[in-house]
Amino acid sequence: MRTQCVIIGSGPAGLLLGQLLNRAGVDTIVLERKSLDYVLGRIRAGVLEQGAVALIEGAGAGARMRAHGLTHDGVEIAFAGARHRIDFKSLTGKTVMVYGQTEVTRDLADARAQCCAPSVYEAEVVGILDIATAHPRVRYVKDGTSHEIECDIVAGCDGFHGVSRQSIPDGMLTSYERLYPFGWLGLLVDQPPVAHELVYVNHARGFALCSQRSPTRARYYLQCRLEEHVEAWSDARFWDELRARICPDLARTLKTGPAIEKSIAPLRSFVAEPMRCGRLFLAGDAAHIVPPTGAKGLNLAASDVAYLSQALIDFFRTGRQDALDGYSARALRRVWKAERFSWWMTQLLHRFPDASAFEQKMQEAELSYLFQSRAAQTMLAENYVGLPY
Ligand code: RFL
Ligand code: PHB
């Protein structure tokens, strides 16, 4: 078997890249180790920057997003019992769209199926060979049988635990990492969201986030200990803890119900440089992870794909490699700024178990400055709505 570009992973990065290449006449095969149902069952990010929205539109997968996505002009930050609004629209002229990653993935997978571009599900990539040559090969196992595809380019869009980054020989990558001493316990519920906009809460009992997926579906998060087990969190315990952390007016109007999904995710900052080795290119979580506090994970996957798709289209049209050669440095410039913002939001809003009294005071001063300074609010807003591509 042969194709121009093998894409490993059918998360948002892989599917978006596949659509953009497909529409430019580049042949792709997507290999995904899980089933389509499994991929569509994962509950993850919920906020899209305008750049990501435009890309999804450009990939021919924007119709449902346009119909059901919710435009948000700002977010709230709650601290010491008061809610403070950051008005994106007036500070930056821009907005964000609340539309779940699950829906984005479904729309992209549908668009791919409609144009009959090949995807192989339950196909685990086990080897990426000859990446130092012009004819790399990708080996995968499906139903116990091993297969190989020869190609010109391999796009590693297989997430943090994927095989692509691990296939790069020792010494070729430099990794940067920070682990945070807590996780997020998330709960999805079919009830109207407690507030019109997202509310990020810094509370003495720990961070909380009130998010949403639609006018009838809400998503809530609680900062929790890393050792916590999801089984220890009954729905009732979750709701009691959330009520204790959010402002009293919100606690009174919070609509609870049985959880549709509940899970714990650790928080991590991670970057691997460069995002390329020979003919293997990394995009999305395969190359970097951000803590979810800034809502940047999915959006960074989208900007990587914007740069990579342009470079690949140029390469396949002209045979020239300069755009490909510039991909990693170009993507990393934006990645590091999103890493900084996600780290800063995480520092600002969580309670760190080992924080000194001085560090606690610094956090309070930073929040107080944010609430009274238009310049500080503009910094937050500009990053939250997304830095330019
Ligand atoms: P994905 O979505 O992880 O997709 C990678 C795909 O590659 C497949 N794969 C393989 N396929 C074939 N062969 C192999 N050897 C393979 N190894 C892996 C996997 O099965 C998978 O389908 O990466 P992508 O496309 O780069 O997209 C990135 C986003 O998914 C990610 O940045 C965000 O979801 C991060 N994230 C969140 N971001 C936010 O902005 N807000 C959130 O609330 C939020 N919550 C989350 C998250 C990530 C989570 N993870 C990774 C555990 C919650 C969780 C639980
Ligand atoms: C979500 O809705 O899942 C969500 C929203 C904003 C974040 C993180 C997660 O910062």
Short mmCIF file of C-alpha atoms and ligand atoms in Angstrom, two decimals:
data_model
loop_
_atom_site.label_atom_id
_atom_site.label_comp_id
_atom_site.label_asym_id
_atom_site.label_seq_id
_atom_site.Cartn_x
_atom_site.Cartn_y
_atom_site.Cartn_z
CA MET A 1 0.00 0.00 0.00
CA ARG A 2 1.15 3.55 -0.73
CA THR A 3 -0.12 7.07 -0.05
CA GLN A 4 1.32 10.58 0.08
CA CYS A 5 0.78 11.21 3.79
CA VAL A 6 0.05 8.71 6.56
CA ILE A 7 -1.70 10.38 9.50
CA ILE A 8 -1.37 8.54 12.80
CA GLY A 9 -4.29 9.29 15.13
CA SER A 10 -7.87 10.34 14.49
CA GLY A 11 -8.19 12.92 17.24
CA PRO A 12 -8.90 16.52 16.23
CA ALA A 13 -5.32 17.10 14.99
CA GLY A 14 -5.26 14.07 12.68
CA LEU A 15 -8.77 14.52 11.32
CA LEU A 16 -8.39 18.25 10.72
CA LEU A 17 -5.07 17.73 8.93
CA GLY A 18 -6.66 14.96 6.87
CA GLN A 19 -9.51 17.20 5.73
CA LEU A 20 -7.30 20.17 4.87
CA LEU A 21 -4.95 17.95 2.84
CA ASN A 22 -7.77 16.09 1.21
CA ARG A 23 -9.38 19.31 0.00
CA ALA A 24 -6.05 20.33 -1.52
CA GLY A 25 -5.82 17.03 -3.42
CA VAL A 26 -3.22 15.35 -1.19
CA ASP A 27 -3.88 11.63 -0.57
CA THR A 28 -3.93 10.56 3.07
CA ILE A 29 -4.64 7.46 5.14
CA VAL A 30 -5.64 7.91 8.79
CA LEU A 31 -4.67 5.10 11.19
CA GLU A 32 -6.38 5.03 14.59
CA ARG A 33 -5.79 2.44 17.29
CA LYS A 34 -9.22 2.77 18.92
CA SER A 35 -12.70 2.30 17.44
CA LEU A 36 -14.65 5.29 16.08
CA ASP A 37 -17.18 4.89 18.93
CA TYR A 38 -14.41 5.02 21.51
CA VAL A 39 -12.90 8.15 19.95
CA LEU A 40 -16.32 9.84 19.90
CA GLY A 41 -17.00 8.86 23.52
CA ARG A 42 -14.07 10.81 24.95
CA ILE A 43 -15.12 13.99 26.76
CA ARG A 44 -12.42 16.63 26.55
CA ALA A 45 -12.07 20.28 25.60
CA GLY A 46 -14.93 22.71 25.16
CA VAL A 47 -13.70 26.13 23.99
CA LEU A 48 -12.64 27.05 20.44
CA GLU A 49 -10.67 30.12 19.41
CA GLN A 50 -11.79 31.93 16.25
CA GLY A 51 -8.74 30.56 14.42
CA ALA A 52 -9.80 26.99 15.18
CA VAL A 53 -13.39 27.76 14.15
CA ALA A 54 -12.15 29.17 10.82
CA LEU A 55 -10.02 26.08 10.19
CA ILE A 56 -12.89 23.70 10.89
CA GLU A 57 -15.03 25.75 8.48
CA GLY A 58 -12.20 25.62 5.93
CA ALA A 59 -12.08 21.85 6.35
CA GLY A 60 -15.74 21.65 5.27
CA ALA A 61 -16.90 20.54 8.72
CA GLY A 62 -18.46 23.73 10.08
CA ALA A 63 -22.21 23.33 9.51
CA ARG A 64 -23.21 21.80 12.87
CA MET A 65 -20.75 23.99 14.73
CA ARG A 66 -22.29 27.10 13.13
CA ALA A 67 -25.78 25.90 14.09
CA HIS A 68 -25.09 24.72 17.65
CA GLY A 69 -21.88 26.42 18.85
CA LEU A 70 -22.37 29.10 21.50
CA THR A 71 -20.54 32.41 21.05
CA HIS A 72 -19.18 33.72 24.35
CA ASP A 73 -18.06 37.33 24.77
CA GLY A 74 -16.27 36.81 28.08
CA VAL A 75 -15.62 34.66 31.15
CA GLU A 76 -15.96 35.23 34.88
CA ILE A 77 -13.39 34.74 37.59
CA ALA A 78 -14.73 34.20 41.10
CA PHE A 79 -12.61 34.92 44.13
CA ALA A 80 -13.39 35.67 47.77
CA GLY A 81 -17.13 35.41 47.15
CA ALA A 82 -17.23 37.95 44.28
CA ARG A 83 -17.51 37.38 40.51
CA HIS A 84 -15.41 39.47 38.12
CA ARG A 85 -16.09 39.51 34.39
CA ILE A 86 -13.36 39.60 31.73
CA ASP A 87 -15.05 41.11 28.70
CA PHE A 88 -13.25 39.67 25.66
CA LYS A 89 -15.38 41.54 23.18
CA SER A 90 -14.67 45.00 24.54
CA LEU A 91 -11.02 44.24 25.37
CA THR A 92 -10.02 42.53 22.11
CA GLY A 93 -12.98 42.75 19.71
CA LYS A 94 -12.98 38.93 19.65
CA THR A 95 -15.07 36.11 21.10
CA VAL A 96 -14.68 32.36 21.63
CA MET A 97 -17.01 29.52 20.70
CA VAL A 98 -18.21 26.92 23.17
CA TYR A 99 -18.49 23.68 21.20
CA GLY A 100 -17.26 20.34 22.53
CA GLN A 101 -14.24 18.48 21.20
CA THR A 102 -16.47 15.41 20.92
CA GLU A 103 -18.66 17.30 18.42
CA VAL A 104 -15.66 18.68 16.52
CA THR A 105 -14.29 15.15 16.17
CA ARG A 106 -17.65 13.80 15.02
CA ASP A 107 -18.04 16.59 12.41
CA LEU A 108 -14.53 16.01 11.05
CA ALA A 109 -14.97 12.22 10.96
CA ASP A 110 -18.30 12.65 9.10
CA ALA A 111 -16.71 15.05 6.61
CA ARG A 112 -13.90 12.56 6.01
CA ALA A 113 -16.34 9.69 5.50
CA GLN A 114 -18.38 11.81 3.05
CA CYS A 115 -15.41 12.34 0.77
CA CYS A 116 -14.53 8.64 1.04
CA ALA A 117 -11.02 9.33 2.33
CA PRO A 118 -9.64 6.17 3.95
CA SER A 119 -9.51 5.81 7.74
CA VAL A 120 -8.57 2.53 9.40
CA TYR A 121 -9.90 2.20 12.96
CA GLU A 122 -8.64 -0.33 15.48
CA ALA A 123 -5.33 -0.17 13.64
CA GLU A 124 -2.42 0.27 16.03
CA VAL A 125 0.74 1.75 14.59
CA VAL A 126 3.67 -0.24 15.95
CA GLY A 127 6.57 1.10 13.89
CA ILE A 128 7.57 4.16 11.87
CA LEU A 129 10.52 3.20 9.68
CA ASP A 130 13.04 4.98 7.44
CA ILE A 131 12.06 8.51 8.51
CA ALA A 132 15.52 9.72 7.52
CA THR A 133 14.76 8.79 3.89
CA ALA A 134 12.28 10.18 1.32
CA HIS A 135 10.21 6.98 1.59
CA PRO A 136 9.21 6.33 5.18
CA ARG A 137 7.01 3.33 6.03
CA VAL A 138 4.37 2.93 8.69
CA ARG A 139 3.66 -0.50 10.17
CA TYR A 140 0.36 -1.20 11.88
CA VAL A 141 -1.51 -4.15 13.28
CA LYS A 142 -5.20 -4.71 12.59
CA ASP A 143 -7.09 -7.83 13.74
CA GLY A 144 -3.80 -9.48 14.59
CA THR A 145 -2.34 -8.97 11.11
CA SER A 146 0.60 -6.68 10.38
CA HIS A 147 0.41 -4.24 7.42
CA GLU A 148 2.79 -1.65 5.99
CA ILE A 149 2.16 1.61 4.11
CA GLU A 150 4.85 3.43 2.16
CA CYS A 151 4.51 7.21 1.96
CA ASP A 152 6.29 10.54 1.48
CA ILE A 153 5.37 12.04 4.85
CA VAL A 154 4.24 10.74 8.25
CA ALA A 155 2.13 13.05 10.42
CA GLY A 156 2.30 12.03 14.08
CA CYS A 157 -1.05 13.21 15.47
CA ASP A 158 -1.30 10.41 18.03
CA GLY A 159 -1.46 12.31 21.29
CA PHE A 160 0.82 12.35 24.31
CA HIS A 161 1.00 8.54 24.71
CA GLY A 162 1.31 7.82 20.99
CA VAL A 163 4.06 6.00 19.13
CA SER A 164 5.31 8.89 16.96
CA ARG A 165 7.30 10.92 19.47
CA GLN A 166 8.64 7.67 20.95
CA SER A 167 9.91 6.59 17.50
CA ILE A 168 12.29 9.53 17.30
CA PRO A 169 15.82 8.31 18.13
CA ASP A 170 17.28 9.21 21.52
CA GLY A 171 19.10 12.51 21.59
CA MET A 172 17.12 14.09 18.72
CA LEU A 173 14.46 15.68 20.96
CA THR A 174 14.65 17.95 23.99
CA SER A 175 11.71 17.72 26.38
CA TYR A 176 10.51 20.31 28.88
CA GLU A 177 8.00 19.29 31.52
CA ARG A 178 6.16 20.47 34.61
CA LEU A 179 3.80 18.27 36.59
CA TYR A 180 1.26 19.95 38.87
CA PRO A 181 0.46 18.56 42.31
CA PHE A 182 -3.28 18.12 41.58
CA GLY A 183 -5.73 16.93 38.93
CA TRP A 184 -9.18 17.91 37.64
CA LEU A 185 -12.24 15.83 38.41
CA GLY A 186 -14.75 16.50 35.61
CA LEU A 187 -18.49 15.81 35.51
CA LEU A 188 -20.90 16.11 32.60
CA VAL A 189 -24.62 16.51 33.30
CA ASP A 190 -27.79 17.07 31.28
CA GLN A 191 -28.91 20.19 33.12
CA PRO A 192 -28.79 23.87 32.10
CA PRO A 193 -25.43 25.48 32.98
CA VAL A 194 -25.36 27.46 36.24
CA ALA A 195 -24.18 30.67 34.50
CA HIS A 196 -24.37 32.13 30.98
CA GLU A 197 -20.61 32.21 30.68
CA LEU A 198 -17.78 30.05 32.03
CA VAL A 199 -16.91 30.73 35.67
CA TYR A 200 -13.35 29.99 36.88
CA VAL A 201 -13.27 29.83 40.68
CA ASN A 202 -10.31 30.28 43.03
CA HIS A 203 -11.49 29.04 46.43
CA ALA A 204 -9.71 28.02 49.64
CA ARG A 205 -11.03 24.45 49.12
CA GLY A 206 -9.50 24.40 45.62
CA PHE A 207 -10.20 25.49 42.05
CA ALA A 208 -13.55 24.89 40.36
CA LEU A 209 -14.80 25.55 36.84
CA CYS A 210 -18.38 25.88 35.65
CA SER A 211 -18.39 25.19 31.92
CA GLN A 212 -20.99 24.03 29.44
CA ARG A 213 -21.62 22.21 26.20
CA SER A 214 -25.09 23.49 25.25
CA PRO A 215 -28.06 25.28 26.86
CA THR A 216 -29.07 21.92 28.37
CA ARG A 217 -25.71 20.30 29.09
CA ALA A 218 -23.18 21.51 31.67
CA ARG A 219 -19.60 20.50 32.42
CA TYR A 220 -18.07 21.10 35.85
CA TYR A 221 -14.57 20.55 37.19
CA LEU A 222 -13.06 20.38 40.68
CA GLN A 223 -9.37 20.55 41.57
CA CYS A 224 -8.61 17.24 43.30
CA ARG A 225 -5.64 15.40 44.77
CA LEU A 226 -3.60 13.35 42.29
CA GLU A 227 -4.16 10.17 44.31
CA GLU A 228 -7.95 10.61 44.17
CA HIS A 229 -10.06 7.79 42.65
CA VAL A 230 -13.15 8.68 40.66
CA GLU A 231 -15.10 5.87 42.40
CA ALA A 232 -14.72 7.77 45.66
CA TRP A 233 -16.76 10.63 44.18
CA SER A 234 -20.47 9.89 44.24
CA ASP A 235 -22.56 12.44 42.35
CA ALA A 236 -23.82 13.80 45.70
CA ARG A 237 -20.27 14.33 46.97
CA PHE A 238 -19.32 16.13 43.75
CA TRP A 239 -22.32 18.48 43.94
CA ASP A 240 -21.73 19.24 47.64
CA GLU A 241 -18.10 20.09 46.97
CA LEU A 242 -18.94 22.24 43.94
CA ARG A 243 -21.57 24.16 45.94
CA ALA A 244 -18.99 24.76 48.67
CA ARG A 245 -16.53 26.31 46.18
CA ILE A 246 -18.75 28.46 43.93
CA CYS A 247 -20.34 31.75 45.05
CA PRO A 248 -23.51 31.41 47.20
CA ASP A 249 -25.78 32.93 44.50
CA LEU A 250 -24.58 30.31 42.01
CA ALA A 251 -24.75 27.51 44.61
CA ARG A 252 -28.43 28.33 45.18
CA THR A 253 -29.34 28.12 41.48
CA LEU A 254 -27.06 25.19 40.53
CA LYS A 255 -29.10 22.45 38.81
CA THR A 256 -27.76 19.00 39.62
CA GLY A 257 -28.54 15.57 38.22
CA PRO A 258 -26.98 12.19 37.52
CA ALA A 259 -23.53 12.40 35.92
CA ILE A 260 -23.32 11.25 32.29
CA GLU A 261 -19.54 11.07 32.63
CA LYS A 262 -17.06 11.57 35.43
CA SER A 263 -13.27 11.33 35.12
CA ILE A 264 -10.00 12.58 36.58
CA ALA A 265 -7.19 14.06 34.48
CA PRO A 266 -3.73 15.00 35.76
CA LEU A 267 -2.35 18.45 34.89
CA ARG A 268 0.89 18.69 32.97
CA SER A 269 2.91 21.17 30.91
CA PHE A 270 5.13 19.47 28.31
CA VAL A 271 6.94 20.46 25.10
CA ALA A 272 9.19 18.33 22.87
CA GLU A 273 11.50 20.20 20.47
CA PRO A 274 11.78 20.10 17.50
CA MET A 275 8.40 18.94 16.23
CA ARG A 276 10.03 17.05 13.38
CA CYS A 277 12.53 14.30 12.68
CA GLY A 278 13.26 13.70 9.00
CA ARG A 279 9.97 12.91 7.26
CA LEU A 280 8.04 12.53 10.56
CA PHE A 281 6.17 15.65 11.72
CA LEU A 282 4.48 15.94 15.13
CA ALA A 283 1.29 17.95 15.72
CA GLY A 284 -1.01 18.48 18.72
CA ASP A 285 -0.64 16.54 21.98
CA ALA A 286 2.00 14.31 20.38
CA ALA A 287 4.38 17.27 20.73
CA HIS A 288 3.02 19.25 23.66
CA ILE A 289 0.58 19.25 26.58
CA VAL A 290 -0.90 22.18 28.45
CA PRO A 291 -2.89 22.13 31.68
CA PRO A 292 -6.54 22.70 30.68
CA THR A 293 -6.94 25.94 32.67
CA GLY A 294 -6.43 28.16 29.61
CA ALA A 295 -8.54 25.94 27.29
CA LYS A 296 -5.61 25.75 24.88
CA GLY A 297 -4.98 22.02 24.19
CA LEU A 298 -7.34 21.59 21.27
CA ASN A 299 -6.65 25.09 19.97
CA LEU A 300 -2.91 24.45 19.82
CA ALA A 301 -3.54 21.22 17.93
CA ALA A 302 -5.49 23.36 15.43
CA SER A 303 -2.74 25.96 14.98
CA ASP A 304 -0.10 23.25 14.50
CA VAL A 305 -2.29 21.74 11.83
CA ALA A 306 -2.77 25.12 10.14
CA TYR A 307 1.01 25.49 9.78
CA LEU A 308 1.65 21.85 8.88
CA SER A 309 -1.11 21.65 6.27
CA GLN A 310 0.18 24.80 4.53
CA ALA A 311 3.72 23.43 4.50
CA LEU A 312 2.65 20.01 3.21
CA ILE A 313 0.40 21.43 0.49
CA ASP A 314 3.32 23.58 -0.66
CA PHE A 315 5.64 20.55 -0.61
CA PHE A 316 3.30 18.32 -2.60
CA ARG A 317 2.55 21.08 -5.15
CA THR A 318 6.10 22.31 -5.75
CA GLY A 319 8.45 19.68 -4.34
CA ARG A 320 10.12 22.48 -2.34
CA GLN A 321 10.98 21.80 1.28
CA ASP A 322 11.46 25.30 2.75
CA ALA A 323 7.99 25.52 4.31
CA LEU A 324 8.43 22.04 5.80
CA ASP A 325 11.82 23.08 7.15
CA GLY A 326 10.22 26.09 8.86
CA TYR A 327 7.28 24.18 10.37
CA SER A 328 8.71 23.28 13.77
CA ALA A 329 10.12 26.70 14.62
CA ARG A 330 6.93 28.42 13.45
CA ALA A 331 4.64 26.13 15.44
CA LEU A 332 6.82 26.26 18.57
CA ARG A 333 6.72 30.06 18.72
CA ARG A 334 2.96 29.86 19.24
CA VAL A 335 3.15 26.72 21.41
CA TRP A 336 5.43 28.37 23.98
CA LYS A 337 3.13 31.38 24.31
CA ALA A 338 0.16 29.10 24.95
CA GLU A 339 2.27 27.11 27.43
CA ARG A 340 3.04 30.33 29.25
CA PHE A 341 -0.60 31.37 29.37
CA SER A 342 -1.84 27.96 30.53
CA TRP A 343 0.85 27.82 33.23
CA TRP A 344 -0.04 31.36 34.35
CA MET A 345 -3.79 30.64 34.53
CA THR A 346 -3.03 27.45 36.47
CA GLN A 347 -0.80 29.32 38.95
CA LEU A 348 -3.40 32.05 39.35
CA LEU A 349 -6.46 29.92 39.99
CA HIS A 350 -5.43 26.76 41.87
CA ARG A 351 -4.54 26.21 45.49
CA PHE A 352 -1.09 24.64 45.60
CA PRO A 353 -0.74 22.28 48.57
CA ASP A 354 2.85 23.34 49.23
CA ALA A 355 2.39 27.12 48.68
CA SER A 356 4.11 29.28 51.28
CA ALA A 357 2.25 32.14 52.94
CA PHE A 358 4.22 34.51 50.70
CA GLU A 359 3.21 32.65 47.53
CA GLN A 360 -0.43 32.75 48.66
CA LYS A 361 -0.18 36.53 49.11
CA MET A 362 1.39 36.86 45.64
CA GLN A 363 -1.55 34.98 44.13
CA GLU A 364 -4.04 37.25 45.91
CA ALA A 365 -2.14 40.35 44.76
CA GLU A 366 -2.12 39.08 41.19
CA LEU A 367 -5.90 38.48 41.27
CA SER A 368 -6.51 41.87 42.82
CA TYR A 369 -4.38 43.51 40.12
CA LEU A 370 -6.23 41.61 37.41
CA PHE A 371 -9.63 42.74 38.69
CA GLN A 372 -8.68 46.43 38.70
CA SER A 373 -6.35 46.73 35.70
CA ARG A 374 -7.63 46.94 32.15
CA ALA A 375 -4.09 46.17 30.93
CA ALA A 376 -4.00 42.93 32.94
CA GLN A 377 -7.48 41.96 31.74
CA THR A 378 -6.44 42.66 28.15
CA MET A 379 -3.47 40.30 28.54
CA LEU A 380 -5.78 37.55 29.76
CA ALA A 381 -8.40 38.23 27.10
CA GLU A 382 -5.92 38.43 24.21
CA ASN A 383 -4.47 35.04 25.12
CA TYR A 384 -7.79 33.38 25.92
CA VAL A 385 -9.37 34.32 22.58
CA GLY A 386 -6.17 33.12 20.90
CA LEU A 387 -2.99 34.75 19.68
CA PRO A 388 -2.79 35.25 15.90
CA TYR A 389 -1.56 32.35 13.74
P1 RFL B 1 -5.74 13.14 20.81
O1 RFL B 1 -7.10 13.73 20.87
O2 RFL B 1 -5.18 12.51 22.02
O3 RFL B 1 -5.75 12.11 19.61
C1 RFL B 1 -4.69 11.20 19.39
C2 RFL B 1 -5.25 9.97 18.74
O4 RFL B 1 -4.17 9.09 18.40
C3 RFL B 1 -4.56 7.77 18.69
N1 RFL B 1 -3.34 6.94 18.83
C4 RFL B 1 -2.94 6.02 17.92
N2 RFL B 1 -3.45 5.62 16.75
C5 RFL B 1 -2.79 4.65 16.07
N3 RFL B 1 -1.66 4.04 16.52
C6 RFL B 1 -1.10 4.39 17.70
N4 RFL B 1 0.00 3.82 18.12
C7 RFL B 1 -1.73 5.44 18.45
N5 RFL B 1 -1.48 6.05 19.64
C8 RFL B 1 -2.46 6.95 19.85
C9 RFL B 1 -5.37 7.91 19.97
O5 RFL B 1 -6.22 6.78 20.18
C10 RFL B 1 -6.15 9.19 19.69
O6 RFL B 1 -7.38 8.93 19.06
O7 RFL B 1 -4.66 14.23 20.34
P2 RFL B 1 -4.82 15.53 19.36
O8 RFL B 1 -5.55 15.15 18.10
O9 RFL B 1 -3.48 16.12 19.30
O10 RFL B 1 -5.82 16.51 20.11
C11 RFL B 1 -5.44 17.19 21.25
C12 RFL B 1 -6.62 17.34 22.20
O11 RFL B 1 -7.31 16.10 22.31
C13 RFL B 1 -6.13 17.77 23.57
O12 RFL B 1 -5.19 18.83 23.48
C14 RFL B 1 -7.23 18.25 24.49
O13 RFL B 1 -8.34 17.40 24.57
C15 RFL B 1 -6.62 18.39 25.89
N6 RFL B 1 -7.62 18.34 26.91
C16 RFL B 1 -8.33 19.44 27.12
N7 RFL B 1 -8.05 20.57 26.43
C17 RFL B 1 -8.76 21.67 26.63
O14 RFL B 1 -8.50 22.69 25.97
N8 RFL B 1 -9.80 21.67 27.57
C18 RFL B 1 -10.12 20.54 28.28
O15 RFL B 1 -11.03 20.54 29.08
C19 RFL B 1 -9.39 19.38 28.09
N9 RFL B 1 -9.67 18.26 28.79
C20 RFL B 1 -7.86 17.14 27.62
C21 RFL B 1 -8.92 17.12 28.54
C22 RFL B 1 -7.09 15.99 27.42
C23 RFL B 1 -7.33 14.80 28.13
N10 RFL B 1 -6.46 13.68 27.91
C24 RFL B 1 -5.49 13.69 26.84
C25 RFL B 1 -6.32 12.57 28.73
C26 RFL B 1 -9.20 15.95 29.25
C27 RFL B 1 -8.42 14.79 29.05
C28 RFL B 1 -8.81 13.56 29.83
C1 PHB B 2 -14.49 22.44 29.18
O1 PHB B 2 -15.61 22.87 28.95
O2 PHB B 2 -14.25 21.22 29.17
C2 PHB B 2 -13.40 23.38 29.52
C3 PHB B 2 -13.59 24.73 29.34
C4 PHB B 2 -12.57 25.62 29.66
C5 PHB B 2 -11.39 25.14 30.17
C6 PHB B 2 -11.19 23.78 30.34
C7 PHB B 2 -12.21 22.89 30.02
O3 PHB B 2 -10.41 26.01 30.51
#
